XYZ file of C-alpha atoms in Angstrom:
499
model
C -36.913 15.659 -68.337
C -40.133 13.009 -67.783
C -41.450 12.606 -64.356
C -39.856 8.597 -64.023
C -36.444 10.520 -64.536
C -36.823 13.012 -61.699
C -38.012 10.326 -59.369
C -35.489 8.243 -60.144
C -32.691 10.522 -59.679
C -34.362 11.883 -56.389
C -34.821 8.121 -55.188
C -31.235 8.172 -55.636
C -30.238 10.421 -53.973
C -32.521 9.683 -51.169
C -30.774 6.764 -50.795
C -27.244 7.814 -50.770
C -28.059 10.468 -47.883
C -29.278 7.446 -45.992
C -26.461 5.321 -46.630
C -24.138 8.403 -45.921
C -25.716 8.535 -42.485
C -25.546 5.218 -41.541
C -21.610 5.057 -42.619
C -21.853 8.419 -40.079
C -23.503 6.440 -37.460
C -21.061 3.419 -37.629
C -18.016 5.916 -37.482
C -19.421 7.083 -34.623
C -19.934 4.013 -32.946
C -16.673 2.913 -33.393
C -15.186 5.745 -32.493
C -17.111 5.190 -28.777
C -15.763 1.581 -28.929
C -12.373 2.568 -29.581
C -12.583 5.206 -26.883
C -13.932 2.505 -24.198
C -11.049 0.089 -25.469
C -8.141 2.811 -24.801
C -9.881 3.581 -21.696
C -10.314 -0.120 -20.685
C -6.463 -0.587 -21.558
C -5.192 2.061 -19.516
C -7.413 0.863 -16.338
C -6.135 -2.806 -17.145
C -2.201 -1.324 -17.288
C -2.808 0.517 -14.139
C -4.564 -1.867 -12.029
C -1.505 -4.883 -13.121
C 0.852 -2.242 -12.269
C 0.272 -1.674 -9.015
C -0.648 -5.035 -8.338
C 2.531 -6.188 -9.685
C 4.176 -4.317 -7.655
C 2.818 -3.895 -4.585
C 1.851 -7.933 -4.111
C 5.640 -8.608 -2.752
C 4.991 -6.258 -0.231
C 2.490 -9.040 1.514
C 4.950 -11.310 1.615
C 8.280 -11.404 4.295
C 10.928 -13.718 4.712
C 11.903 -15.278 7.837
C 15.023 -17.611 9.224
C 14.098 -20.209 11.300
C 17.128 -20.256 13.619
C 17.722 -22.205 17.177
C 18.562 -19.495 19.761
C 19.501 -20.326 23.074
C 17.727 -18.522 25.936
C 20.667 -17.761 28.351
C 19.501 -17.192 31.974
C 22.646 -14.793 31.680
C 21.105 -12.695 29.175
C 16.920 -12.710 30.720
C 15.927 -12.262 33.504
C 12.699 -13.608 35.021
C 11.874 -10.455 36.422
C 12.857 -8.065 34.219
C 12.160 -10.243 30.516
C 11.520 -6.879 28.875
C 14.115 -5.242 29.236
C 16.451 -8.240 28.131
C 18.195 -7.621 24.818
C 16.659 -10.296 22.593
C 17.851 -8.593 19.435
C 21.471 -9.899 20.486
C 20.691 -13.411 21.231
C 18.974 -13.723 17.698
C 22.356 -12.143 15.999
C 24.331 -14.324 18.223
C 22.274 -17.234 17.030
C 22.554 -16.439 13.708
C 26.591 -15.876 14.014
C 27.238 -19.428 15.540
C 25.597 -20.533 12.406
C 28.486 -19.024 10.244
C 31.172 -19.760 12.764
C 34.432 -19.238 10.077
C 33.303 -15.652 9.928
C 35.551 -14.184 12.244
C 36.525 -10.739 11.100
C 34.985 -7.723 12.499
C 33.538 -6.486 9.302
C 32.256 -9.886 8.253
C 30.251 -10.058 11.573
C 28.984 -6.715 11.386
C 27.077 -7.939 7.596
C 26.634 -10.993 9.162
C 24.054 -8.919 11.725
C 23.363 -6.672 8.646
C 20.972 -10.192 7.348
C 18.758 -9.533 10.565
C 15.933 -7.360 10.848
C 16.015 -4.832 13.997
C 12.694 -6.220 14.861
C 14.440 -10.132 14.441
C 14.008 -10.211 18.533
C 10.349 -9.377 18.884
C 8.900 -12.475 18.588
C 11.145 -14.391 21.134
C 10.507 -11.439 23.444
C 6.653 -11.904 22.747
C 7.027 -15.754 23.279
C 9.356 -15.231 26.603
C 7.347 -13.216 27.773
C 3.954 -15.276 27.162
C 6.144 -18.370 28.949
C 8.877 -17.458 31.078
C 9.690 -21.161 31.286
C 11.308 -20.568 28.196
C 14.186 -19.357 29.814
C 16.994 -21.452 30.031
C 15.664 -23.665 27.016
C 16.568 -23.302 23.198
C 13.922 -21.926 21.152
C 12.883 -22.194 17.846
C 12.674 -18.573 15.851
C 11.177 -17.118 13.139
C 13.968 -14.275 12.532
C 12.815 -11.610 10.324
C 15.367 -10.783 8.088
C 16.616 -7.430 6.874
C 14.954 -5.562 3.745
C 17.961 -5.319 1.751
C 18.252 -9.662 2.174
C 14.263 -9.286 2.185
C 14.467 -7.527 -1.484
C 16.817 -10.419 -2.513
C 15.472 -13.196 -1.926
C 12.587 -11.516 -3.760
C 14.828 -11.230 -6.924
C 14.970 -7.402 -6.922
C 18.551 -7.256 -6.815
C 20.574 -10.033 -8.863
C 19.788 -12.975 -9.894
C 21.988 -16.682 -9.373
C 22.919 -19.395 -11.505
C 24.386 -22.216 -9.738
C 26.528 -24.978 -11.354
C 27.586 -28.036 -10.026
C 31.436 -28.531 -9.590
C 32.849 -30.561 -13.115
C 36.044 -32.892 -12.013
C 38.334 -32.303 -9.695
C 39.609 -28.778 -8.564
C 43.076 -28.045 -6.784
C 43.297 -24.809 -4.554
C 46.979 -23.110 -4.373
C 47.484 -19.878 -1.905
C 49.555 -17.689 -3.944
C 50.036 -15.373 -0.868
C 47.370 -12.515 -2.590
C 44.917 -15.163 -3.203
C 44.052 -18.148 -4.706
C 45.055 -20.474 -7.747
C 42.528 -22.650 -8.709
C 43.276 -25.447 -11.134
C 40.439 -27.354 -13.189
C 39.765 -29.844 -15.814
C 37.818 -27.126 -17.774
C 38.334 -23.520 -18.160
C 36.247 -21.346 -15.262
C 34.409 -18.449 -16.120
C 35.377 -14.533 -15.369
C 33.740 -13.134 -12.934
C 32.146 -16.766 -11.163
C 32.601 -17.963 -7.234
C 33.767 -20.456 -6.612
C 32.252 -22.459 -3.496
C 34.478 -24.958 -1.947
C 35.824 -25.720 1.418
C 32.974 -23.370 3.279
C 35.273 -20.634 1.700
C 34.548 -18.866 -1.567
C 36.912 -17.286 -4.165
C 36.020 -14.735 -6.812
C 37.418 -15.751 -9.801
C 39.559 -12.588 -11.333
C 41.345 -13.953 -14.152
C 41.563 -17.197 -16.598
C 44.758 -18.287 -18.130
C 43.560 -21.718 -19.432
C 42.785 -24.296 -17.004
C 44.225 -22.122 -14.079
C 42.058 -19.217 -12.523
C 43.184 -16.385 -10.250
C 40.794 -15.829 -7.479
C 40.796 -13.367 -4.986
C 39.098 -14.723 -1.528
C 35.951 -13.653 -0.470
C 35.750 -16.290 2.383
C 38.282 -17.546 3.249
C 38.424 -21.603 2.552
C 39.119 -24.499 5.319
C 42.081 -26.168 3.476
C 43.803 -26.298 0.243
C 44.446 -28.531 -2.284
C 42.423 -31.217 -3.944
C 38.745 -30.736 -3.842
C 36.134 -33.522 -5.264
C 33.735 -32.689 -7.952
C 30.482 -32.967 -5.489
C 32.491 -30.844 -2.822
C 32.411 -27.353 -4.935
C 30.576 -25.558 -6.985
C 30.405 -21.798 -9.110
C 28.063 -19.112 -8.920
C 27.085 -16.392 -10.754
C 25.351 -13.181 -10.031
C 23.665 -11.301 -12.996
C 24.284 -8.158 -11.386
C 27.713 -6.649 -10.350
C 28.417 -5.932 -6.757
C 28.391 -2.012 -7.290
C 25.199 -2.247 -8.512
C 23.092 -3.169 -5.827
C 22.626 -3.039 -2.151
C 23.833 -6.711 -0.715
C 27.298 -8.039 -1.089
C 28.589 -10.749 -2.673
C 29.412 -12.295 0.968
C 25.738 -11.622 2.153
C 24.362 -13.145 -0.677
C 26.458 -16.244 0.194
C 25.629 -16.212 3.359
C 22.098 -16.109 2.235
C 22.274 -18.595 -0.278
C 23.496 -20.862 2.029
C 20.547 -20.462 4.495
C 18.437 -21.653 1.551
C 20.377 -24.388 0.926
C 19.665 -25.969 4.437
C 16.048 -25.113 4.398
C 16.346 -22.162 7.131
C 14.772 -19.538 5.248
C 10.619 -19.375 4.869
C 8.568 -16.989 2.775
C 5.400 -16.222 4.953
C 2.230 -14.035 4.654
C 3.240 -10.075 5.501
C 0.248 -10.044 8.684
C 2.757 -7.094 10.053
C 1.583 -5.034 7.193
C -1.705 -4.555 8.992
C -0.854 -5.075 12.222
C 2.348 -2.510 12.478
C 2.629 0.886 12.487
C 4.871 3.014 10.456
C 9.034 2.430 10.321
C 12.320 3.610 9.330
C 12.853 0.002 7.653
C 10.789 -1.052 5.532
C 10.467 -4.860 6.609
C 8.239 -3.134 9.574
C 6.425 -0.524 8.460
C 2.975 -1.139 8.203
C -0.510 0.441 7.907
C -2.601 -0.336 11.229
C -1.588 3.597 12.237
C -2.582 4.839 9.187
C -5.811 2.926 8.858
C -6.911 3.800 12.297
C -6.009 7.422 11.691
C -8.348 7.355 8.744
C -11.231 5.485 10.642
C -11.178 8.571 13.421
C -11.121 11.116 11.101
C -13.633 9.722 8.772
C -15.977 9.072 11.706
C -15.502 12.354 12.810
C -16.264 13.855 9.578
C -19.254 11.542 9.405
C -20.391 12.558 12.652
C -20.763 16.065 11.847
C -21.470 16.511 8.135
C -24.182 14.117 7.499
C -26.749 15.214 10.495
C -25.455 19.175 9.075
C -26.266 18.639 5.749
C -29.305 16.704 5.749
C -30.850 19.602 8.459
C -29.619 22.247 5.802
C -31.239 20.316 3.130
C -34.646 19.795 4.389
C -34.724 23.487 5.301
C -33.772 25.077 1.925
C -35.593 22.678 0.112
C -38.473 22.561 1.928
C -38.759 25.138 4.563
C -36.786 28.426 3.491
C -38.730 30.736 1.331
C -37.377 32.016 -2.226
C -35.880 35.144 -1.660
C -32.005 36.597 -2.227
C -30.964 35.546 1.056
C -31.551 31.822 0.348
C -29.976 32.494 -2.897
C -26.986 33.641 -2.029
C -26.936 30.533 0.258
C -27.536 28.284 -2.795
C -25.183 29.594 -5.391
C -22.185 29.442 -2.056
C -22.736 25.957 -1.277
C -22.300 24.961 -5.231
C -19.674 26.977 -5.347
C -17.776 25.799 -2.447
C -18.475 22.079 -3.779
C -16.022 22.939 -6.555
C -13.349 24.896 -4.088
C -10.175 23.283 -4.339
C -9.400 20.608 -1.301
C -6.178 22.379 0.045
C -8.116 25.647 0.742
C -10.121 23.661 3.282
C -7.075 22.676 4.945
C -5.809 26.309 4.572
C -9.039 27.251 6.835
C -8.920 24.431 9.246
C -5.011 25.532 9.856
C -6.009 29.573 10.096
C -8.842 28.217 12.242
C -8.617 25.095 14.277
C -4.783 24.938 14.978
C -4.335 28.812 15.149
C -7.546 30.667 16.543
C -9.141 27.779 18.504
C -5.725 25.838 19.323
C -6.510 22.256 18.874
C -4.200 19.439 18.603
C -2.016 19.082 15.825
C -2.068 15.853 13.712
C -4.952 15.251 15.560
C -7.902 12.773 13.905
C -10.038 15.808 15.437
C -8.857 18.453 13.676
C -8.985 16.731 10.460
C -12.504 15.300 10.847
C -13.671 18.984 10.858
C -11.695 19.975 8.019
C -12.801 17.156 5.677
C -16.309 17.665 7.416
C -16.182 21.516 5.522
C -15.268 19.557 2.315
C -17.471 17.136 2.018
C -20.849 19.370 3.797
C -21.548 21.277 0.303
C -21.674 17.615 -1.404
C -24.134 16.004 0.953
C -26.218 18.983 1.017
C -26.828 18.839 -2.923
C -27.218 14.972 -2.754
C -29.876 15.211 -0.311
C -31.091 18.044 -1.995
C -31.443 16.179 -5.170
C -33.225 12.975 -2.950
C -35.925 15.290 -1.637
C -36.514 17.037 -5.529
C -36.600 12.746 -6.696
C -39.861 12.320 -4.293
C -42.738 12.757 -5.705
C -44.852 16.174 -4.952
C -48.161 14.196 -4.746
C -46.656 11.676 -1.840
C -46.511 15.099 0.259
C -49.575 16.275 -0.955
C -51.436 13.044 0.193
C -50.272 13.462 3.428
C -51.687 16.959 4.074
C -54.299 16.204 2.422
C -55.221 13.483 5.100
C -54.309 16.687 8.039
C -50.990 16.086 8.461
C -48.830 19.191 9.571
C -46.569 20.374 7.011
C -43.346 19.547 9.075
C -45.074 15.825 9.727
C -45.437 15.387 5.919
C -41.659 16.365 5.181
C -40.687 14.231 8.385
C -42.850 11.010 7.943
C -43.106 10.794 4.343
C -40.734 12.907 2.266
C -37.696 12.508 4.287
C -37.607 8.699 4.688
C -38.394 8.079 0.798
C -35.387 10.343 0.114
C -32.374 8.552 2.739
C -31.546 5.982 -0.087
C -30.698 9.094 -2.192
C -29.069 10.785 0.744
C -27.233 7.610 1.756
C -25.717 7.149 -1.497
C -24.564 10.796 -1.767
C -22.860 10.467 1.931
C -21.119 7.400 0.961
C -19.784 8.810 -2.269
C -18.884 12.185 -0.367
C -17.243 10.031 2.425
C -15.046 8.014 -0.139
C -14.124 11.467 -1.515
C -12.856 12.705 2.190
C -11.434 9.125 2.860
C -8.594 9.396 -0.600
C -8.071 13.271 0.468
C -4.849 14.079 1.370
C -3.917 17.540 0.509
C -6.167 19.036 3.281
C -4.623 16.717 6.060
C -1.103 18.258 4.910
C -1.905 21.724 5.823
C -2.979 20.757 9.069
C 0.248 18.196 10.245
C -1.014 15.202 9.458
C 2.136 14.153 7.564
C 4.418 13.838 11.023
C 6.160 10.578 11.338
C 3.741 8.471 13.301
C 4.823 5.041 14.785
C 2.087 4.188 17.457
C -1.315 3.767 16.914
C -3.746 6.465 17.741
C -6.034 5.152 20.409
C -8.045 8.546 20.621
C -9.744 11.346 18.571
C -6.856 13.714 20.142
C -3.694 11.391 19.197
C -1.538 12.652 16.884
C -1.702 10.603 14.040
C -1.437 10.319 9.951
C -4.320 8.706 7.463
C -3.708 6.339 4.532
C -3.323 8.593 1.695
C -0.808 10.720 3.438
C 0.690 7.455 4.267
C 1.215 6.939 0.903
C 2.785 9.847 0.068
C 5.232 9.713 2.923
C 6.546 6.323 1.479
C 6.574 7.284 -1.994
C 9.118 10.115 -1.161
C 11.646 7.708 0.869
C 15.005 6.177 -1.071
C 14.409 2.845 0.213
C 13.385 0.389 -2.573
C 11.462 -1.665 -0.072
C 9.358 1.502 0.350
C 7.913 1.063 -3.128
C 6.687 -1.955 -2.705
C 4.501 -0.889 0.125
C 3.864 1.831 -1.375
C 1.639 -0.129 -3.856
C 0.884 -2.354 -1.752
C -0.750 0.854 0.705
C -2.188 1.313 -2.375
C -4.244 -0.939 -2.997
C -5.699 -1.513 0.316
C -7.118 2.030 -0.603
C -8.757 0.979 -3.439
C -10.014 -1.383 -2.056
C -11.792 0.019 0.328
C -12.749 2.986 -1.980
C -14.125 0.372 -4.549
C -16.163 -1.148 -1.471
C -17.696 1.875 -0.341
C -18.932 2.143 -3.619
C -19.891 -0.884 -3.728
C -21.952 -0.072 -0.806
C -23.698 3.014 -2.272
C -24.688 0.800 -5.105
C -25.854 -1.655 -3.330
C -28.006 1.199 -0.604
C -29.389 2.725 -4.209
C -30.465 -0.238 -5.904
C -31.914 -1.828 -2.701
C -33.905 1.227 -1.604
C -34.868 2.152 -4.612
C -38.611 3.083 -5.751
C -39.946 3.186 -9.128
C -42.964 6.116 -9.188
């Protein structure tokens, strides 16, 4: 074999080894890309999940209904103590005046919130010459009608009454004669009454009555009309007469769909129409300013002393290799300890933002202490080195020098630490945060609940309004996590130093 041949084969080969490893390096790089795409499209599913449903829960619906402030029923002196709640429902009742019967009433009320009467009482009791006057009011209505009008349980089609209709009692119900076949199942709207159509023998229906109608006989195309509900009547929570009844506030322009501000502004509730996060929030802005308080000024002291005052022996050691450890310890043995400690050897308040301010202040110490730890090793040696080389003291060089260089480091490692303490909620558990809380804690001592516990409590309850805000509590949380790391971001990349 010649020389040309053995190049020539070796050249070959050469060159299939490199193309080899470049196929290698594009497999690779697409595998990345198609690891970042599944990653991007789970985010993307997540994020539109949770928006999607949590986004009704800022919205409420309202009934603007004329309620007559009877001198009877408030009085001047004692406004609030008057039973506002009833003149609402009584309000609302005069509206429907052919619903007589004792259970119709009762669903009637069902429609109204059992906070319908607090903004009357509010505006009473901001103007006491409303007394005796008739009032405009915004009625929050129930969550069940709340959830309808929302289209979570059933959803209407409406058509317009075709000919002439004739309505026979038949002594169980109704007979109801048209020029064209009605449909199974369809109400029929005419008369303020409406029938539930049960069977169809041609042009003749059976209906059985659902309210009952004025009048028989002959009723004019525009004066009726049928309605149908995608979903049967077992199978969800509002009946076919409160959906009526609701319909027909729509129809005259009562009902409004406002922004939720309650969600904020209210504490927690049994129905879900009122339960909002302002208890929550607060809880979580006292405990997280407790927890601030006490680990940041802790763990930047231990910090400068093991990394620049503590000498290298066992001792500091042991110290070292406890506080990495206890930066992986699981979050529910903290609140294990601050139960076995705070609530049972020192006796402190239960629930209290106190209590868990110093639990989530053990959590998140061993995480500041190895951020700052990490800011002081960033500095350069030589900036110290400068200094006592100019007769500074060895605690002025770590003071003046060292330690404000390293706070953007030990800034950003607090904030990311804090965010950690501020989504915790299996520490708060162990220590009774979780208690049903409905007024807002105005002290570190209150008993009280935090957002992510929150969370959890309404993701356990039956209520399908519940989910809604549950999603909706959601994503006020990740909000403000995404902002506070917005905020370490923004502290790293403005403080920042290039050596």
């Amino acid at each position: 074999m010649t020389d040309s041949t053995i190049r020539g084969v070796s050249m070959k080969g050469g060159a299939g080894l490199v193309a080899k490893r470049y196929r290698t390096e594009r497999r690779f790089k697409g595998y990345g890309i198609a690891a970042l795409t599944v990653t991007a499209l789970f985010l993307i599913f997540l994020v539109v999940d949770i928006v999607t449903k949590g986004f009704p829960a800022f919205l409420e619906h309202t009934a603007q209904i004329e309620v007559m402030v009877d001198p009877a029923e408030v009085d001047a002196k004692a406004i609030a103590g008057a039973d506002f709640q009833a003149l609402v429902r009584n309000a609302l009742r005069d509206q429907f005046a052919g619903v007589t019967d004792r259970a119709g009433r009762k669903q009637l009320s069902s429609l109204l919130s059992p906070g319908a009467g607090e903004w009357l009482r509010d505006a009473v009791m901001a103007d006491p010459a409303l007394i005796g006057t008739k009032v405009m009011v915004p009625a929050l209505l129930s969550g069940d009608a709340d959830l309808y009008l929302k289209g979570y349980q059933a959803k209407v089609t409406k058509t317009a009454g075709s000919g002439e209709i004739t309505l026979a009692e038949d002594g169980e119900g109704y007979l109801i004669t048209a020029s064209a076949p009605l449909t199974k199942g369809a109400i029929v709207r005419a008369n303020e009454g409406a029938l539930r159509v049960v069977s169809v023998d041609g042009n003749v229906a059976k209906a059985d009555v659902i309210e009952q109608p004025r009048s028989s006989g002959v009723v004019a195309s525009a004066d009726w009309d049928s309605v149908i509900f995608s979903t049967g009547e077992s199978d969800r929570r509002s009946s076919d007469r409160e959906i009526l009844w609701m319909e027909s506030l729509k129809d005259n322009g009562v009902v409004s769909r406002d922004f939720a501000w309650r969600f904020f502004t209210g504490g927690d509730s049994r129905s879900p129409e009122l339960a909002g996060i302002r208890g929550a929030l607060s809880g979580s802005l006292l405990v997280i300013a407790v927890t601030l308080s006490i680990c940041l000024p802790i763990g930047v002291a231990a910090a400068v002393y093991l990394e620049e005052f503590a000498g290298r022996n066992r001792f500091t050691d042991l110290i070292e290799v406890n506080i990495n450890n206890l930066a992986a310890v699981p979050s529910i043995i903290f609140g294990l300890l601050g139960l076995a400690i705070f609530l049972n050897f020192f006796g402190m308040p239960r629930s209290a933002p106190l209590v868990g301010g110093l639990v989530l202040a053990l959590l998140v110490l061993p995480t500041i202490i190895i951020a700052a730890r990490a800011a002081f090793r960033s500095v350069p040696p030589s900036i110290k080195e400068a200094a006592l080389g100019v007769g500074a003291s060895h605690q002025q060089a770590v003071f003046h020098h060292v330690l404000p260089l390293a706070v953007p480091g030990i800034l950003t490692g607090t904030i990311l630490g804090i965010a950690r303490a501020f989504g915790e909620s299996a520490p708060l558990l162990m220590i009774g945060m979780i208690a049903f809380i409905v007024d807002v804690p105005q002290g570190f001592t209150d008993a009280s609940t935090v957002l992510p516990v929150q969370i959890f409590l309404w993701s356990d309850l039956p209520e399908i309004g519940f989910q809604a805000k549950t999603a909706a509590a959601i994503i006020v949380l990740l909000v403000v996590l995404f902002c506070l790391n917005a905020v370490a971001i923004y502290l790293r990349k403005r403080f920042e130093r290039r050596w």
